[in-house]
Tab-separated table of C-alpha atoms in Angstrom:
chain	number	residue	atom	x	y	z
A	1347	MET	CA	-203.072	143.070	-1.609
A	1348	GLY	CA	-206.658	144.391	-1.215
A	1349	LEU	CA	-208.311	147.093	-3.282
A	1350	GLY	CA	-207.889	149.992	-0.866
A	1351	ALA	CA	-204.471	149.002	0.315
A	1352	TRP	CA	-203.080	148.714	-3.187
A	1353	LEU	CA	-204.340	152.130	-4.292
A	1354	ARG	CA	-203.399	153.931	-1.070
A	1355	SER	CA	-199.907	152.531	-1.354
A	1356	LEU	CA	-199.495	154.570	-4.526
A	1357	GLY	CA	-198.663	157.775	-2.708
A	1358	GLY	CA	-196.931	159.310	-5.682
A	1359	CYS	CA	-196.302	158.408	-9.267
A	1360	CYS	CA	-196.938	154.729	-9.713
A	1361	GLY	CA	-193.886	154.164	-11.900
A	1362	CYS	CA	-196.045	154.122	-15.005
A	1363	CYS	CA	-195.656	157.849	-15.661
A	1364	SER	CA	-192.359	157.227	-17.462
A	1365	GLY	CA	-193.555	153.985	-19.039
A	1366	GLU	CA	-190.958	151.978	-17.116
A	1367	ALA	CA	-191.856	148.922	-14.973
A	1368	ALA	CA	-190.794	148.899	-11.383
A	1369	ALA	CA	-188.463	146.124	-10.356
A	1370	PRO	CA	-190.548	143.099	-9.302
A	1371	GLU	CA	-190.338	142.102	-5.634
A	1372	LYS	CA	-191.678	138.633	-6.106
A	1373	GLU	CA	-190.616	135.664	-8.168
A	1374	PRO	CA	-192.981	133.536	-10.235
A	1375	LEU	CA	-194.196	130.442	-8.520
A	1376	LEU	CA	-193.090	128.497	-11.619
A	1377	SER	CA	-189.862	129.353	-13.344
A	1378	ASN	CA	-189.997	128.891	-17.108
A	1379	ASN	CA	-189.534	130.788	-20.340
A	1380	ASN	CA	-192.527	132.742	-21.620
A	1381	PRO	CA	-195.032	130.099	-22.710
A	1382	TYR	CA	-196.505	132.404	-25.419
A	1383	ALA	CA	-193.308	131.977	-27.502
A	1384	SER	CA	-194.253	128.381	-28.206
A	1385	PHE	CA	-197.745	129.381	-28.987
A	1386	GLY	CA	-196.595	131.906	-31.608
A	1387	ALA	CA	-198.794	134.497	-30.028
A	1388	THR	CA	-198.146	138.223	-30.398
A	1389	LEU	CA	-197.954	140.711	-27.561
A	1390	ALA	CA	-201.294	142.110	-28.798
A	1391	ARG	CA	-202.995	138.693	-28.526
A	1392	ASP	CA	-201.399	138.116	-25.111
A	1393	GLU	CA	-202.837	141.442	-23.899
A	1394	GLU	CA	-206.285	140.833	-25.395
A	1395	GLN	CA	-206.515	137.409	-23.885
A	1396	ASN	CA	-205.265	138.168	-20.399
A	1397	LEU	CA	-205.926	141.922	-19.729
A	1398	TRP	CA	-203.049	142.047	-17.245
A	1399	SER	CA	-203.806	143.960	-14.062
A	1400	THR	CA	-200.330	145.560	-14.160
A	1401	PRO	CA	-199.553	145.831	-17.936
A	1402	HIS	CA	-196.108	147.408	-17.358
A	1403	ASP	CA	-194.924	144.328	-15.423
A	1404	VAL	CA	-193.567	141.992	-18.085
A	1405	THR	CA	-192.846	139.275	-15.471
A	1406	HIS	CA	-196.492	139.293	-14.270
A	1407	THR	CA	-195.368	138.926	-10.664
A	1408	GLU	CA	-196.195	142.392	-9.168
A	1409	ALA	CA	-199.968	141.862	-8.935
A	1410	ASP	CA	-201.139	138.773	-7.071
A	1411	ASP	CA	-203.911	137.993	-9.596
A	1412	ASP	CA	-201.471	138.405	-12.498
A	1413	ARG	CA	-199.032	136.002	-10.866
A	1414	VAL	CA	-201.720	133.429	-10.305
A	1415	LEU	CA	-202.957	133.566	-13.928
A	1416	TYR	CA	-199.462	133.567	-15.381
A	1417	ASN	CA	-198.388	130.555	-13.387
A	1418	MET	CA	-201.517	128.718	-14.438
A	1419	ILE	CA	-200.625	129.426	-18.061
A	1420	VAL	CA	-197.057	128.271	-17.542
A	1421	GLY	CA	-198.242	125.165	-15.710
A	1422	ARG	CA	-200.731	124.279	-18.467
A	1423	SER	CA	-197.958	124.559	-21.094
A	1424	GLN	CA	-196.051	121.798	-19.290
A	1425	LEU	CA	-198.952	119.311	-19.309
A	1426	ASP	CA	-200.336	116.834	-21.803
A	1427	LYS	CA	-203.307	118.470	-23.465
A	1428	ASP	CA	-205.272	115.275	-23.116
A	1429	SER	CA	-204.684	114.995	-19.349
A	1430	GLU	CA	-207.282	115.793	-16.662
A	1431	GLU	CA	-204.846	118.253	-15.077
A	1432	TRP	CA	-204.553	120.196	-18.359
A	1433	GLN	CA	-208.416	120.347	-18.682
A	1434	LYS	CA	-208.785	121.640	-15.162
A	1435	LEU	CA	-206.151	124.317	-15.601
A	1436	ASN	CA	-207.550	125.328	-18.927
A	1437	TYR	CA	-211.009	125.847	-17.360
A	1438	ASP	CA	-209.521	127.898	-14.447
A	1439	ILE	CA	-207.633	130.082	-16.940
A	1440	TYR	CA	-210.750	130.506	-19.001
A	1441	THR	CA	-212.734	131.552	-15.892
A	1442	LEU	CA	-210.134	134.096	-14.838
A	1443	ARG	CA	-209.961	135.574	-18.270
A	1444	GLN	CA	-213.769	135.769	-18.571
A	1445	THR	CA	-213.955	137.664	-15.252
A	1446	ARG	CA	-211.477	140.252	-16.551
A	1447	LYS	CA	-213.394	140.515	-19.856
A	1448	GLU	CA	-216.621	141.058	-17.977
A	1449	VAL	CA	-215.076	143.917	-16.038
A	1450	ARG	CA	-213.836	145.465	-19.240
A	1451	SER	CA	-217.328	144.996	-20.818
A	1452	ARG	CA	-218.918	146.857	-17.932
A	1453	TRP	CA	-216.521	149.814	-18.403
A	1454	LYS	CA	-217.202	149.806	-22.168
A	1455	HIS	CA	-220.939	149.869	-21.515
A	1456	ILE	CA	-220.621	152.999	-19.407
A	1457	LEU	CA	-218.252	154.678	-21.875
A	1458	GLU	CA	-220.591	154.051	-24.793
A	1459	ASP	CA	-223.619	155.315	-22.753
A	1460	LEU	CA	-221.549	158.524	-22.159
A	1461	GLY	CA	-221.234	158.938	-25.952
A	1462	PHE	CA	-217.717	157.353	-26.467
A	1463	GLN	CA	-218.935	154.722	-28.839
A	1464	LYS	CA	-215.987	155.195	-31.232
A	1465	GLU	CA	-213.441	155.884	-28.634
A	1466	ALA	CA	-214.326	153.210	-25.991
A	1467	ASP	CA	-211.863	150.574	-27.180
A	1468	SER	CA	-209.020	153.136	-27.345
A	1469	LEU	CA	-209.815	154.455	-23.865
A	1470	LEU	CA	-209.713	150.953	-22.483
A	1471	SER	CA	-206.568	149.921	-24.267
A	1472	VAL	CA	-203.688	149.736	-21.775
A	1473	THR	CA	-200.335	148.108	-22.601
A	1474	LYS	CA	-196.811	148.126	-21.197
A	1475	LEU	CA	-196.179	151.226	-23.349
A	1476	SER	CA	-199.034	153.254	-21.916
A	1477	ILE	CA	-198.253	156.438	-19.907
A	1478	VAL	CA	-200.444	158.637	-17.830
A	1479	SER	CA	-201.615	161.871	-19.414
A	1480	ASP	CA	-200.817	163.990	-16.368
A	1481	SER	CA	-199.098	162.743	-13.237
A	1482	GLN	CA	-200.899	165.419	-11.227
A	1483	ASN	CA	-204.192	163.603	-11.971
A	1484	MET	CA	-203.102	160.489	-10.079
A	1485	SER	CA	-204.515	161.464	-6.700
A	1486	LYS	CA	-207.911	162.224	-8.152
A	1487	ALA	CA	-207.763	159.062	-10.307
A	1488	ARG	CA	-207.053	156.951	-7.214
A	1489	ASP	CA	-209.936	158.522	-5.338
A	1490	ILE	CA	-212.399	157.877	-8.235
A	1491	LEU	CA	-211.216	154.360	-8.669
A	1492	LEU	CA	-211.694	153.665	-4.948
A	1493	LYS	CA	-215.167	155.146	-5.123
A	1494	LEU	CA	-216.026	152.915	-8.082
A	1495	SER	CA	-214.879	149.870	-6.187
A	1496	GLU	CA	-216.572	150.729	-2.913
A	1497	GLU	CA	-219.791	152.401	-4.099
A	1498	THR	CA	-220.665	150.623	-7.334
A	1499	ASN	CA	-220.754	147.019	-8.584
A	1500	ILE	CA	-218.619	147.690	-11.722
A	1501	PHE	CA	-216.013	145.367	-10.199
A	1502	PRO	CA	-216.757	141.943	-8.770
A	1503	THR	CA	-216.803	141.717	-4.986
A	1504	SER	CA	-213.561	139.685	-4.874
A	1505	TRP	CA	-211.827	141.719	-7.528
A	1506	GLU	CA	-208.373	143.003	-6.816
A	1507	LEU	CA	-208.332	146.451	-8.289
A	1508	SER	CA	-205.836	146.804	-11.085
A	1509	GLU	CA	-203.452	149.467	-12.281
A	1510	ARG	CA	-205.068	149.042	-15.739
A	1511	TYR	CA	-208.132	151.071	-14.746
A	1512	LEU	CA	-206.081	153.744	-13.106
A	1513	PHE	CA	-204.903	154.569	-16.626
A	1514	VAL	CA	-208.526	154.642	-17.905
A	1515	VAL	CA	-209.648	156.966	-15.140
A	1516	ASP	CA	-206.666	159.238	-15.876
A	1517	ARG	CA	-207.818	159.477	-19.488
A	1518	LEU	CA	-211.366	160.253	-18.373
A	1519	ILE	CA	-210.111	163.029	-16.147
A	1520	ALA	CA	-208.283	164.512	-19.143
A	1521	LEU	CA	-211.535	164.423	-21.036
A	1522	ASP	CA	-213.421	165.981	-18.107
A	1523	ALA	CA	-215.636	162.858	-18.044
A	1524	ALA	CA	-214.512	160.984	-14.880
A	1525	ASP	CA	-217.230	162.408	-12.600
A	1526	GLU	CA	-219.904	161.653	-15.152
A	1527	PHE	CA	-218.542	158.105	-15.527
A	1528	PHE	CA	-218.854	157.545	-11.795
A	1529	LYS	CA	-222.350	158.975	-11.677
A	1530	LEU	CA	-223.592	156.690	-14.490
A	1531	ALA	CA	-221.768	153.621	-13.102
A	1532	SER	CA	-223.549	154.191	-9.777
A	1533	VAL	CA	-226.913	153.992	-11.609
A	1534	VAL	CA	-226.096	151.130	-13.958
A	1535	TYR	CA	-224.107	149.003	-11.466
A	1536	PRO	CA	-225.483	150.093	-7.999
A	1537	LYS	CA	-223.815	148.514	-4.997
A	1538	ARG	CA	-227.034	148.420	-2.997
A	1539	ALA	CA	-228.980	146.384	-5.564
A	1540	SER	CA	-226.177	143.868	-5.630
A	1541	MET	CA	-226.167	143.578	-1.806
A	1542	GLU	CA	-229.929	143.274	-1.632
A	1543	ARG	CA	-229.872	140.388	-4.161
A	1544	ALA	CA	-227.255	138.661	-2.006
A	1545	ASP	CA	-229.360	139.168	1.122
A	1546	GLU	CA	-232.389	137.676	-0.593
A	1547	LYS	CA	-230.432	134.552	-1.463
A	1548	HIS	CA	-229.551	134.053	2.206
A	1549	THR	CA	-232.952	134.839	3.649
A	1550	PRO	CA	-234.779	131.606	4.598
A	1551	ALA	CA	-238.217	131.185	3.124
A	1552	THR	CA	-241.088	131.608	5.542
A	1553	THR	CA	-244.030	129.202	5.616
A	1554	PRO	CA	-247.570	130.685	5.432
């Protein structure tokens, strides 16, 4: 599901207002027990490593990108660590995780520039227990998140917008800081600059 389609499909409360996950409509590509149990990892570590797009979905099947990452992790747990297949999956998992961490880093940068140095990590912390501060803010939060994806480069071009940042924008609205966040993100991560750099890469060099 694309960025705009996903957000526009949330006509009302996204199911996260009550802290309860909606029933998943898709099944994992790979069926297995949670691989983290064998790793002895805690929920906090799982969250910090993967930054799930839809934190309330404990099956990790509702968001396409969550399902891909989760199935990679499950698949890796079934392979010999010394095998070439394990190495490839491990690299792919690392790449996806780093992309998510880079997005989070961009958001943290803007929050700190707005003066939320001490609060940035808390504002960005979203887990399956998180709830929205005010369900009436959801419409405005969706609009701001769409503007961020379409008019700034705070998300990668191929990024599937996640429910995670809907919670963050909701918190910013409650702090009366959402509009300022968008303005600063437009300056620090401008969409035009990103497009111009891409155009330059594809412009053939001219001979004198």
